[in-house]
Amino acid sequence: MARGKPTILVGITGGIGAYKSCELVRLLQKRGFRVKVVMTEAATRFVTPLTFRTLTGEPVAVSLWADEPESKVHHISLAEEADVMAIVPCTANVMAKLAQGRADDMLTTTALATEAPLVIAPAMNTHMWRKETTRRNVEVLRARGAVFVEPGTGELACGDVGEGRLADVRIIANAIETEALRSRDLVGVHVLVTAGGTQEPIDPVRFIGNHSSGKTGFAIAEEAARRGARVSLITGPVSLPDPFNCEVVRVQTALQMRAAVLARFDTTDVVVMSAAVADFRPAAMSADKIKKGDAPEAIELERNPDILAELGERGSGVLLVGFAAETNEVVTNAQAKLEAKRVDLIVANDVSDPSMGFGTEHNKVYYVTADGVDETPVLGKRTIARDLLDRVAALLQSRKG
Ligand code: C5P
């Protein structure tokens, strides 16, 4: 991640709207950003790299092979330098490549390598924009967190009139600026995230558990780290890889999760308890695997400590976010939890619908605070992570102010 002036990497692809990117580069510079440009070969047919080199005072990357050698692999250094990557204009072809994860030129390779948020401003003929394949690519990229600046309607270069015109460059610049601010709004903040479900052992091979996949918590941890936070992710057993730039602590039981949370609580500014912590554990764990013939008639259970409620009781000033998975009276139950556990924000969702929530990629949530309730549409878990952290950043800001 770049330091100093935020760096916007503008990727330009081969469409007539490429000439408008000159204006966009200027606008971004006026707003205080450092701008670097990467172009596809096709884009250079519309505007020359020299134009952008002159505007930005920076080398323009076009080929994976022909550019001057730099100290680091060029597409990787570009990818790392970017606070935001914006592809303006983005053709249907490049969008399809991005959706598939192809990396066959400098621009798409850099886009695949970067951890920076991606802003995409498509521009193409109306029929191409409306084609089902294009619509699907937009949805795939959106689900991965890309921000789209939708094309406008009007006369197109091909003579058709309809949607497909590159959006107004000021609107594109605004979207880029929003992402750039977001990319640093948690610098200096220590965020502790819990994820996944806990497993409470019955014997060495059996446990009481739940269906939590950990996806939401991992997405929150990853997004918080991307925005500059120091992140500790405490997770129950899940089959997800460690997110980048996070301290990851893998635990099994609620008691282990509690210990890992408390060990870090003193340095923490925000706790997001997205873990599905088991409320009960077997009172005693059998040291050996219980044989079929020896099956007990009942398993005696003991209450697990409520980690979140315990943090709330401390009244420490740490911003506390809880989750509530409900099957009925979603908002009423969440409001009760908000008060009982003394937390600042509850993210509530309805788990009675099998197409959402546990294990799926999507969810519809209610944000419940003392000030009221906000309901979202069905969103991807990455979008929920972003939206939630926007709220966390705003709450932290309002506390400072
Ligand atoms: O009461 P309920 O389990 O629905 O509350 C859910 C919220 O409380 C979640 O944020 C969850 O991570 C947290 N929790 C906890 N310790 C428990 C049970 C739930 O911190 N033992």
CSV table of C-alpha atoms and ligand atoms in Angstrom, one decimal:
chain,number,residue,atom,x,y,z
A,1,MET,CA,0.0,0.0,0.0
A,2,ALA,CA,1.4,3.4,-1.0
A,3,ARG,CA,2.3,6.1,1.6
A,4,GLY,CA,2.2,9.8,1.2
A,5,LYS,CA,-0.2,11.0,-1.6
A,6,PRO,CA,-2.7,8.2,-2.4
A,7,THR,CA,-1.8,6.6,-5.7
A,8,ILE,CA,-4.5,6.0,-8.3
A,9,LEU,CA,-3.6,3.5,-11.0
A,10,VAL,CA,-5.7,4.3,-14.0
A,11,GLY,CA,-6.1,1.4,-16.4
A,12,ILE,CA,-7.1,2.4,-19.9
A,13,THR,CA,-8.5,-0.1,-22.4
A,14,GLY,CA,-9.3,0.1,-26.1
A,15,GLY,CA,-12.4,2.1,-26.5
A,16,ILE,CA,-13.1,5.6,-28.0
A,17,GLY,CA,-13.8,6.8,-24.4
A,18,ALA,CA,-10.0,6.5,-23.8
A,19,TYR,CA,-9.6,10.2,-24.7
A,20,LYS,CA,-11.8,11.1,-21.7
A,21,SER,CA,-9.3,9.4,-19.5
A,22,CYS,CA,-6.9,12.4,-20.1
A,23,GLU,CA,-9.5,14.6,-18.5
A,24,LEU,CA,-9.9,12.1,-15.6
A,25,VAL,CA,-6.2,12.0,-15.0
A,26,ARG,CA,-6.1,15.8,-14.7
A,27,LEU,CA,-9.1,15.8,-12.4
A,28,LEU,CA,-7.6,13.2,-10.1
A,29,GLN,CA,-4.3,15.2,-9.9
A,30,LYS,CA,-6.2,18.4,-9.1
A,31,ARG,CA,-7.9,16.5,-6.2
A,32,GLY,CA,-4.4,15.7,-4.8
A,33,PHE,CA,-3.8,12.2,-6.1
A,34,ARG,CA,-0.7,10.8,-7.6
A,35,VAL,CA,-1.7,9.1,-10.9
A,36,LYS,CA,0.0,6.3,-12.7
A,37,VAL,CA,-1.3,4.8,-16.0
A,38,VAL,CA,-1.4,1.3,-17.4
A,39,MET,CA,-2.8,0.8,-20.9
A,40,THR,CA,-3.7,-2.2,-23.1
A,41,GLU,CA,-2.2,-2.4,-26.5
A,42,ALA,CA,-5.6,-1.5,-28.0
A,43,ALA,CA,-5.9,1.6,-25.9
A,44,THR,CA,-2.7,2.9,-27.4
A,45,ARG,CA,-4.5,2.9,-30.8
A,46,PHE,CA,-6.8,5.6,-29.4
A,47,VAL,CA,-4.4,7.7,-27.2
A,48,THR,CA,-0.7,7.5,-27.1
A,49,PRO,CA,1.2,6.5,-24.0
A,50,LEU,CA,3.2,9.8,-24.5
A,51,THR,CA,0.0,11.7,-23.7
A,52,PHE,CA,-0.3,10.1,-20.3
A,53,ARG,CA,3.4,10.1,-19.6
A,54,THR,CA,3.3,13.9,-20.2
A,55,LEU,CA,0.2,14.4,-18.1
A,56,THR,CA,1.4,12.3,-15.2
A,57,GLY,CA,5.1,12.7,-15.3
A,58,GLU,CA,5.3,9.0,-14.7
A,59,PRO,CA,6.2,6.1,-17.0
A,60,VAL,CA,3.2,4.5,-18.6
A,61,ALA,CA,3.0,0.7,-18.5
A,62,VAL,CA,1.8,-1.1,-21.6
A,63,SER,CA,3.7,-4.3,-22.2
A,64,LEU,CA,4.7,-7.0,-19.8
A,65,TRP,CA,7.9,-7.4,-21.9
A,66,ALA,CA,9.0,-4.1,-23.5
A,67,ASP,CA,9.1,-1.6,-20.6
A,68,GLU,CA,12.4,-0.5,-19.0
A,69,PRO,CA,13.4,-3.0,-16.4
A,70,GLU,CA,12.6,-1.7,-12.9
A,71,SER,CA,14.0,-2.8,-9.5
A,72,LYS,CA,10.9,-4.9,-8.9
A,73,VAL,CA,8.7,-6.9,-11.2
A,74,HIS,CA,6.8,-4.1,-12.8
A,75,HIS,CA,3.2,-5.4,-12.7
A,76,ILE,CA,3.7,-6.4,-9.1
A,77,SER,CA,5.2,-3.1,-8.0
A,78,LEU,CA,2.3,-1.2,-9.8
A,79,ALA,CA,-0.2,-3.5,-8.1
A,80,GLU,CA,1.3,-2.8,-4.7
A,81,GLU,CA,1.7,0.9,-5.2
A,82,ALA,CA,-2.0,1.4,-6.0
A,83,ASP,CA,-4.4,2.6,-3.4
A,84,VAL,CA,-7.2,2.3,-6.0
A,85,MET,CA,-7.1,0.8,-9.4
A,86,ALA,CA,-9.6,2.3,-11.8
A,87,ILE,CA,-10.3,0.9,-15.3
A,88,VAL,CA,-11.6,3.7,-17.4
A,89,PRO,CA,-12.9,3.0,-20.0
A,90,CYS,CA,-13.4,-0.7,-19.5
A,91,THR,CA,-14.3,-2.7,-22.6
A,92,ALA,CA,-16.6,-5.7,-22.6
A,93,ASN,CA,-13.5,-7.9,-23.5
A,94,VAL,CA,-11.4,-6.7,-20.5
A,95,MET,CA,-14.4,-7.1,-18.2
A,96,ALA,CA,-14.7,-10.7,-19.4
A,97,LYS,CA,-11.0,-11.3,-18.8
A,98,LEU,CA,-11.2,-9.8,-15.3
A,99,ALA,CA,-14.3,-11.9,-14.5
A,100,GLN,CA,-12.3,-15.0,-15.5
A,101,GLY,CA,-9.1,-14.0,-13.8
A,102,ARG,CA,-7.2,-13.9,-17.0
A,103,ALA,CA,-3.9,-12.1,-17.1
A,104,ASP,CA,-2.5,-11.9,-20.6
A,105,ASP,CA,-1.3,-8.3,-20.7
A,106,MET,CA,0.1,-5.7,-18.4
A,107,LEU,CA,-3.3,-4.3,-17.4
A,108,THR,CA,-5.1,-7.5,-16.6
A,109,THR,CA,-2.0,-9.0,-14.9
A,110,THR,CA,-1.8,-5.9,-12.7
A,111,ALA,CA,-5.5,-6.0,-12.0
A,112,LEU,CA,-5.2,-9.7,-10.9
A,113,ALA,CA,-2.2,-8.9,-8.7
A,114,THR,CA,-3.5,-5.9,-6.9
A,115,GLU,CA,-5.2,-6.0,-3.5
A,116,ALA,CA,-6.4,-2.4,-4.0
A,117,PRO,CA,-10.1,-1.8,-4.6
A,118,LEU,CA,-11.2,-1.9,-8.2
A,119,VAL,CA,-13.3,0.8,-9.8
A,120,ILE,CA,-14.7,-0.1,-13.2
A,121,ALA,CA,-16.2,2.4,-15.6
A,122,PRO,CA,-17.5,0.4,-18.6
A,123,ALA,CA,-18.1,1.8,-22.0
A,124,MET,CA,-19.3,-0.1,-25.0
A,125,ASN,CA,-22.1,-0.4,-27.6
A,126,THR,CA,-25.6,-0.7,-26.1
A,127,HIS,CA,-26.1,-4.3,-27.4
A,128,MET,CA,-22.8,-5.4,-25.9
A,129,TRP,CA,-23.6,-3.8,-22.6
A,130,ARG,CA,-27.0,-5.5,-22.5
A,131,LYS,CA,-25.8,-9.0,-23.5
A,132,GLU,CA,-26.3,-11.6,-20.9
A,133,THR,CA,-22.6,-12.6,-20.8
A,134,THR,CA,-21.7,-9.0,-20.1
A,135,ARG,CA,-24.4,-8.7,-17.4
A,136,ARG,CA,-23.1,-11.9,-15.8
A,137,ASN,CA,-19.5,-10.6,-15.8
A,138,VAL,CA,-20.6,-7.4,-14.1
A,139,GLU,CA,-22.3,-9.5,-11.4
A,140,VAL,CA,-19.3,-11.7,-10.9
A,141,LEU,CA,-17.0,-8.7,-10.5
A,142,ARG,CA,-19.5,-6.9,-8.2
A,143,ALA,CA,-19.7,-10.0,-6.0
A,144,ARG,CA,-15.9,-9.8,-5.7
A,145,GLY,CA,-16.1,-6.2,-4.5
A,146,ALA,CA,-15.5,-4.2,-7.7
A,147,VAL,CA,-17.3,-0.8,-7.7
A,148,PHE,CA,-19.0,-0.1,-11.0
A,149,VAL,CA,-19.6,3.4,-12.4
A,150,GLU,CA,-22.5,2.6,-14.7
A,151,PRO,CA,-22.4,3.9,-18.3
A,152,GLY,CA,-24.7,6.7,-19.2
A,153,THR,CA,-27.2,6.9,-22.0
A,154,GLY,CA,-26.8,9.0,-25.1
A,155,GLU,CA,-25.3,9.0,-28.6
A,156,LEU,CA,-22.5,6.4,-29.0
A,157,ALA,CA,-19.5,6.6,-31.3
A,158,CYS,CA,-21.0,3.9,-33.5
A,159,GLY,CA,-24.1,6.0,-34.2
A,160,ASP,CA,-26.5,4.1,-31.9
A,161,VAL,CA,-28.3,5.8,-29.2
A,162,GLY,CA,-28.6,4.0,-25.8
A,163,GLU,CA,-26.7,2.9,-22.7
A,164,GLY,CA,-23.0,2.4,-23.1
A,165,ARG,CA,-21.4,5.8,-23.0
A,166,LEU,CA,-18.7,6.2,-20.5
A,167,ALA,CA,-20.1,7.9,-17.4
A,168,ASP,CA,-19.2,11.5,-16.7
A,169,VAL,CA,-15.6,11.8,-15.7
A,170,ARG,CA,-16.5,13.8,-12.5
A,171,ILE,CA,-18.8,11.0,-11.4
A,172,ILE,CA,-16.0,8.5,-12.0
A,173,ALA,CA,-13.5,10.7,-10.1
A,174,ASN,CA,-16.0,10.9,-7.2
A,175,ALA,CA,-16.2,7.1,-7.0
A,176,ILE,CA,-12.4,6.8,-7.1
A,177,GLU,CA,-12.1,9.4,-4.4
A,178,THR,CA,-14.6,7.5,-2.2
A,179,GLU,CA,-12.6,4.3,-2.6
A,180,ALA,CA,-9.3,6.1,-1.9
A,181,LEU,CA,-10.6,7.6,1.3
A,182,ARG,CA,-12.0,4.2,2.3
A,183,SER,CA,-8.7,2.5,1.6
A,184,ARG,CA,-7.1,4.4,4.5
A,185,ASP,CA,-10.0,5.1,6.9
A,186,LEU,CA,-8.9,2.5,9.5
A,187,VAL,CA,-5.2,3.4,9.6
A,188,GLY,CA,-4.1,3.2,13.3
A,189,VAL,CA,-7.1,1.2,14.4
A,190,HIS,CA,-6.8,-2.2,15.9
A,191,VAL,CA,-9.7,-4.4,14.8
A,192,LEU,CA,-10.4,-7.7,16.4
A,193,VAL,CA,-12.6,-10.0,14.4
A,194,THR,CA,-14.0,-13.4,15.4
A,195,ALA,CA,-15.2,-15.8,12.8
A,196,GLY,CA,-16.5,-19.3,12.2
A,197,GLY,CA,-18.2,-21.6,14.6
A,198,THR,CA,-16.6,-23.2,17.7
A,199,GLN,CA,-16.4,-26.9,18.2
A,200,GLU,CA,-17.1,-28.3,21.6
A,201,PRO,CA,-15.6,-31.8,22.0
A,202,ILE,CA,-17.6,-34.7,23.2
A,203,ASP,CA,-14.6,-37.1,22.8
A,204,PRO,CA,-11.4,-36.9,20.7
A,205,VAL,CA,-13.3,-37.4,17.4
A,206,ARG,CA,-16.8,-35.9,18.0
A,207,PHE,CA,-18.0,-32.4,18.8
A,208,ILE,CA,-21.0,-30.1,19.0
A,209,GLY,CA,-20.7,-27.5,16.3
A,210,ASN,CA,-22.7,-25.4,13.8
A,211,HIS,CA,-22.9,-24.5,10.1
A,212,SER,CA,-20.9,-21.2,10.2
A,213,SER,CA,-18.5,-21.1,7.3
A,214,GLY,CA,-16.5,-18.1,8.6
A,215,LYS,CA,-16.9,-16.3,5.2
A,216,THR,CA,-18.4,-13.1,6.6
A,217,GLY,CA,-15.8,-12.7,9.4
A,218,PHE,CA,-12.9,-13.5,7.0
A,219,ALA,CA,-14.3,-10.9,4.5
A,220,ILE,CA,-14.5,-8.3,7.3
A,221,ALA,CA,-10.9,-9.0,8.5
A,222,GLU,CA,-9.6,-8.8,5.0
A,223,GLU,CA,-11.4,-5.6,4.2
A,224,ALA,CA,-10.3,-4.0,7.5
A,225,ALA,CA,-6.7,-4.9,6.8
A,226,ARG,CA,-7.1,-3.4,3.3
A,227,ARG,CA,-8.3,-0.2,4.8
A,228,GLY,CA,-5.2,0.1,7.0
A,229,ALA,CA,-6.3,-1.5,10.2
A,230,ARG,CA,-4.2,-3.7,12.4
A,231,VAL,CA,-6.3,-6.9,12.4
A,232,SER,CA,-6.5,-9.9,14.7
A,233,LEU,CA,-8.7,-12.6,13.3
A,234,ILE,CA,-9.7,-15.3,15.9
A,235,THR,CA,-11.4,-18.1,14.1
A,236,GLY,CA,-13.0,-21.4,14.8
A,237,PRO,CA,-12.2,-24.3,12.5
A,238,VAL,CA,-13.1,-23.3,8.9
A,239,SER,CA,-11.7,-24.2,5.5
A,240,LEU,CA,-10.6,-20.8,4.5
A,241,PRO,CA,-7.1,-19.6,3.8
A,242,ASP,CA,-5.5,-16.8,6.0
A,243,PRO,CA,-6.5,-13.4,4.8
A,244,PHE,CA,-3.5,-11.1,3.9
A,245,ASN,CA,-1.9,-8.8,6.5
A,246,CYS,CA,-3.9,-10.2,9.5
A,247,GLU,CA,-2.8,-11.9,12.6
A,248,VAL,CA,-4.7,-15.2,12.4
A,249,VAL,CA,-5.4,-17.3,15.5
A,250,ARG,CA,-7.1,-20.6,14.9
A,251,VAL,CA,-9.0,-22.0,17.9
A,252,GLN,CA,-11.4,-24.8,18.4
A,253,THR,CA,-13.6,-24.1,21.5
A,254,ALA,CA,-15.5,-21.2,22.9
A,255,LEU,CA,-13.2,-21.1,25.9
A,256,GLN,CA,-10.1,-20.9,23.6
A,257,MET,CA,-11.8,-18.1,21.6
A,258,ARG,CA,-12.5,-16.2,24.8
A,259,ALA,CA,-8.9,-16.5,26.0
A,260,ALA,CA,-7.6,-15.3,22.6
A,261,VAL,CA,-10.0,-12.4,22.5
A,262,LEU,CA,-9.3,-11.3,26.1
A,263,ALA,CA,-5.5,-11.5,25.5
A,264,ARG,CA,-5.8,-8.8,22.8
A,265,PHE,CA,-8.7,-6.7,24.2
A,266,ASP,CA,-6.5,-4.1,25.9
A,267,THR,CA,-5.0,-2.9,22.7
A,268,THR,CA,-8.2,-3.2,20.7
A,269,ASP,CA,-10.3,-0.3,19.3
A,270,VAL,CA,-13.1,-2.3,17.6
A,271,VAL,CA,-14.4,-5.9,18.2
A,272,VAL,CA,-16.5,-7.5,15.6
A,273,MET,CA,-17.9,-10.7,17.0
A,274,SER,CA,-19.1,-12.5,13.9
A,275,ALA,CA,-18.3,-16.0,15.2
A,276,ALA,CA,-21.1,-18.4,15.9
A,277,VAL,CA,-19.9,-19.3,19.4
A,278,ALA,CA,-21.5,-22.5,20.8
A,279,ASP,CA,-23.7,-21.6,23.8
A,280,PHE,CA,-23.1,-24.9,25.4
A,281,ARG,CA,-20.3,-27.5,25.7
A,282,PRO,CA,-20.3,-31.1,27.0
A,283,ALA,CA,-19.7,-30.9,30.7
A,284,ALA,CA,-17.0,-33.5,30.5
A,285,MET,CA,-15.0,-34.6,27.5
A,286,SER,CA,-14.3,-38.3,27.3
A,287,ALA,CA,-10.5,-38.9,27.0
A,288,ASP,CA,-11.1,-41.8,24.7
A,289,LYS,CA,-13.4,-42.3,21.8
A,290,ILE,CA,-16.8,-43.4,23.1
A,291,LYS,CA,-17.6,-46.9,21.8
A,292,LYS,CA,-20.9,-47.6,20.1
A,293,GLY,CA,-21.9,-49.9,22.9
A,294,ASP,CA,-21.1,-47.4,25.6
A,295,ALA,CA,-23.2,-44.5,24.2
A,296,PRO,CA,-24.5,-42.4,27.0
A,297,GLU,CA,-28.2,-41.8,27.0
A,298,ALA,CA,-27.7,-38.1,27.3
A,299,ILE,CA,-24.8,-35.7,27.1
A,300,GLU,CA,-24.7,-33.3,30.0
A,301,LEU,CA,-24.2,-29.7,28.8
A,302,GLU,CA,-22.6,-26.7,30.5
A,303,ARG,CA,-23.1,-23.1,29.5
A,304,ASN,CA,-20.2,-21.4,27.7
A,305,PRO,CA,-19.4,-17.9,28.7
A,306,ASP,CA,-20.9,-15.2,26.5
A,307,ILE,CA,-17.8,-13.5,25.2
A,308,LEU,CA,-19.5,-10.5,23.8
A,309,ALA,CA,-21.7,-9.8,26.9
A,310,GLU,CA,-18.5,-10.1,29.0
A,311,LEU,CA,-16.8,-7.4,26.8
A,312,GLY,CA,-20.0,-5.2,27.0
A,313,GLU,CA,-20.0,-5.5,30.8
A,314,ARG,CA,-16.5,-4.0,31.0
A,315,GLY,CA,-17.9,-0.7,29.6
A,316,SER,CA,-14.4,-0.1,28.2
A,317,GLY,CA,-15.2,2.3,25.3
A,318,VAL,CA,-14.1,-0.3,22.8
A,319,LEU,CA,-16.6,-0.2,19.8
A,320,LEU,CA,-18.5,-3.5,20.0
A,321,VAL,CA,-20.2,-5.1,17.1
A,322,GLY,CA,-22.3,-8.2,17.5
A,323,PHE,CA,-24.0,-10.5,15.1
A,324,ALA,CA,-27.4,-12.1,15.6
A,325,ALA,CA,-28.6,-15.0,13.5
A,326,GLU,CA,-32.4,-15.3,14.0
A,327,THR,CA,-35.2,-17.4,12.6
A,328,ASN,CA,-38.0,-15.1,13.7
A,329,GLU,CA,-38.7,-11.6,15.0
A,330,VAL,CA,-35.2,-10.7,13.6
A,331,VAL,CA,-35.2,-7.0,14.5
A,332,THR,CA,-36.9,-7.3,17.9
A,333,ASN,CA,-34.5,-10.0,19.0
A,334,ALA,CA,-31.6,-8.0,17.8
A,335,GLN,CA,-32.7,-5.0,19.7
A,336,ALA,CA,-33.0,-7.0,22.8
A,337,LYS,CA,-29.4,-8.3,22.3
A,338,LEU,CA,-28.1,-4.8,21.7
A,339,GLU,CA,-29.3,-3.8,25.1
A,340,ALA,CA,-28.6,-7.0,27.0
A,341,LYS,CA,-25.0,-7.3,25.7
A,342,ARG,CA,-24.4,-3.5,25.8
A,343,VAL,CA,-22.9,-3.3,22.3
A,344,ASP,CA,-22.9,-0.5,19.8
A,345,LEU,CA,-24.1,-2.3,16.7
A,346,ILE,CA,-25.8,-5.6,16.0
A,347,VAL,CA,-25.8,-7.0,12.5
A,348,ALA,CA,-28.8,-9.2,12.4
A,349,ASN,CA,-29.9,-11.7,9.7
A,350,ASP,CA,-32.7,-14.1,9.1
A,351,VAL,CA,-31.3,-17.7,8.9
A,352,SER,CA,-34.6,-19.3,8.2
A,353,ASP,CA,-34.0,-18.7,4.5
A,354,PRO,CA,-31.6,-21.4,3.3
A,355,SER,CA,-30.5,-19.4,0.2
A,356,MET,CA,-28.9,-16.8,2.5
A,357,GLY,CA,-26.6,-16.7,5.5
A,358,PHE,CA,-24.7,-19.8,6.7
A,359,GLY,CA,-22.4,-21.1,4.1
A,360,THR,CA,-23.8,-19.0,1.2
A,361,GLU,CA,-22.2,-16.1,-0.6
A,362,HIS,CA,-25.0,-13.7,0.1
A,363,ASN,CA,-26.9,-12.2,3.0
A,364,LYS,CA,-29.5,-9.6,3.8
A,365,VAL,CA,-28.9,-7.9,7.1
A,366,TYR,CA,-30.3,-5.4,9.5
A,367,TYR,CA,-28.0,-2.9,11.2
A,368,VAL,CA,-29.4,-2.3,14.6
A,369,THR,CA,-28.1,0.5,16.8
A,370,ALA,CA,-29.6,2.6,19.7
A,371,ASP,CA,-30.5,5.2,17.0
A,372,GLY,CA,-32.6,2.8,14.8
A,373,VAL,CA,-32.6,0.1,12.2
A,374,ASP,CA,-31.2,0.0,8.6
A,375,GLU,CA,-32.3,-2.9,6.3
A,376,THR,CA,-30.1,-3.8,3.4
A,377,PRO,CA,-31.0,-5.6,0.2
A,378,VAL,CA,-29.5,-9.1,-0.5
A,379,LEU,CA,-25.8,-8.4,-0.8
A,380,GLY,CA,-22.5,-10.3,-1.3
A,381,LYS,CA,-20.6,-11.0,1.9
A,382,ARG,CA,-17.7,-8.8,0.7
A,383,THR,CA,-20.1,-5.9,0.1
A,384,ILE,CA,-21.6,-6.4,3.6
A,385,ALA,CA,-18.0,-6.4,5.0
A,386,ARG,CA,-17.4,-3.0,3.3
A,387,ASP,CA,-20.7,-1.6,4.3
A,388,LEU,CA,-20.2,-2.7,7.9
A,389,LEU,CA,-16.8,-1.2,8.1
A,390,ASP,CA,-18.1,2.1,6.6
A,391,ARG,CA,-20.4,2.2,9.6
A,392,VAL,CA,-17.6,1.3,12.0
A,393,ALA,CA,-15.4,4.0,10.6
A,394,ALA,CA,-18.3,6.5,10.9
A,395,LEU,CA,-19.0,5.5,14.5
A,396,LEU,CA,-15.2,5.9,15.3
A,397,GLN,CA,-15.2,9.3,13.6
A,398,SER,CA,-18.3,10.5,15.5
A,399,ARG,CA,-16.7,9.5,18.8
A,400,LYS,CA,-13.6,11.5,18.0
A,401,GLY,CA,-15.6,14.5,16.8
B,1,C5P,O1,-27.1,-14.5,21.9
B,1,C5P,P1,-26.6,-14.8,20.6
B,1,C5P,O2,-25.7,-16.0,20.6
B,1,C5P,O3,-27.5,-14.8,19.5
B,1,C5P,O4,-25.6,-13.5,20.3
B,1,C5P,C1,-24.8,-13.5,19.2
B,1,C5P,C2,-23.7,-12.6,19.3
B,1,C5P,O5,-23.0,-12.9,20.6
B,1,C5P,C3,-22.6,-12.8,18.3
B,1,C5P,O6,-21.9,-11.6,18.0
B,1,C5P,C4,-21.7,-13.9,18.9
B,1,C5P,O7,-20.4,-13.8,18.3
B,1,C5P,C5,-21.7,-13.5,20.4
B,1,C5P,N1,-21.6,-14.6,21.3
B,1,C5P,C6,-20.5,-14.7,22.2
B,1,C5P,N2,-20.4,-15.7,23.1
B,1,C5P,C7,-21.3,-16.7,23.1
B,1,C5P,C8,-22.4,-16.6,22.3
B,1,C5P,C9,-22.5,-15.6,21.4
B,1,C5P,O8,-19.7,-13.7,22.1
B,1,C5P,N3,-21.1,-17.7,24.0
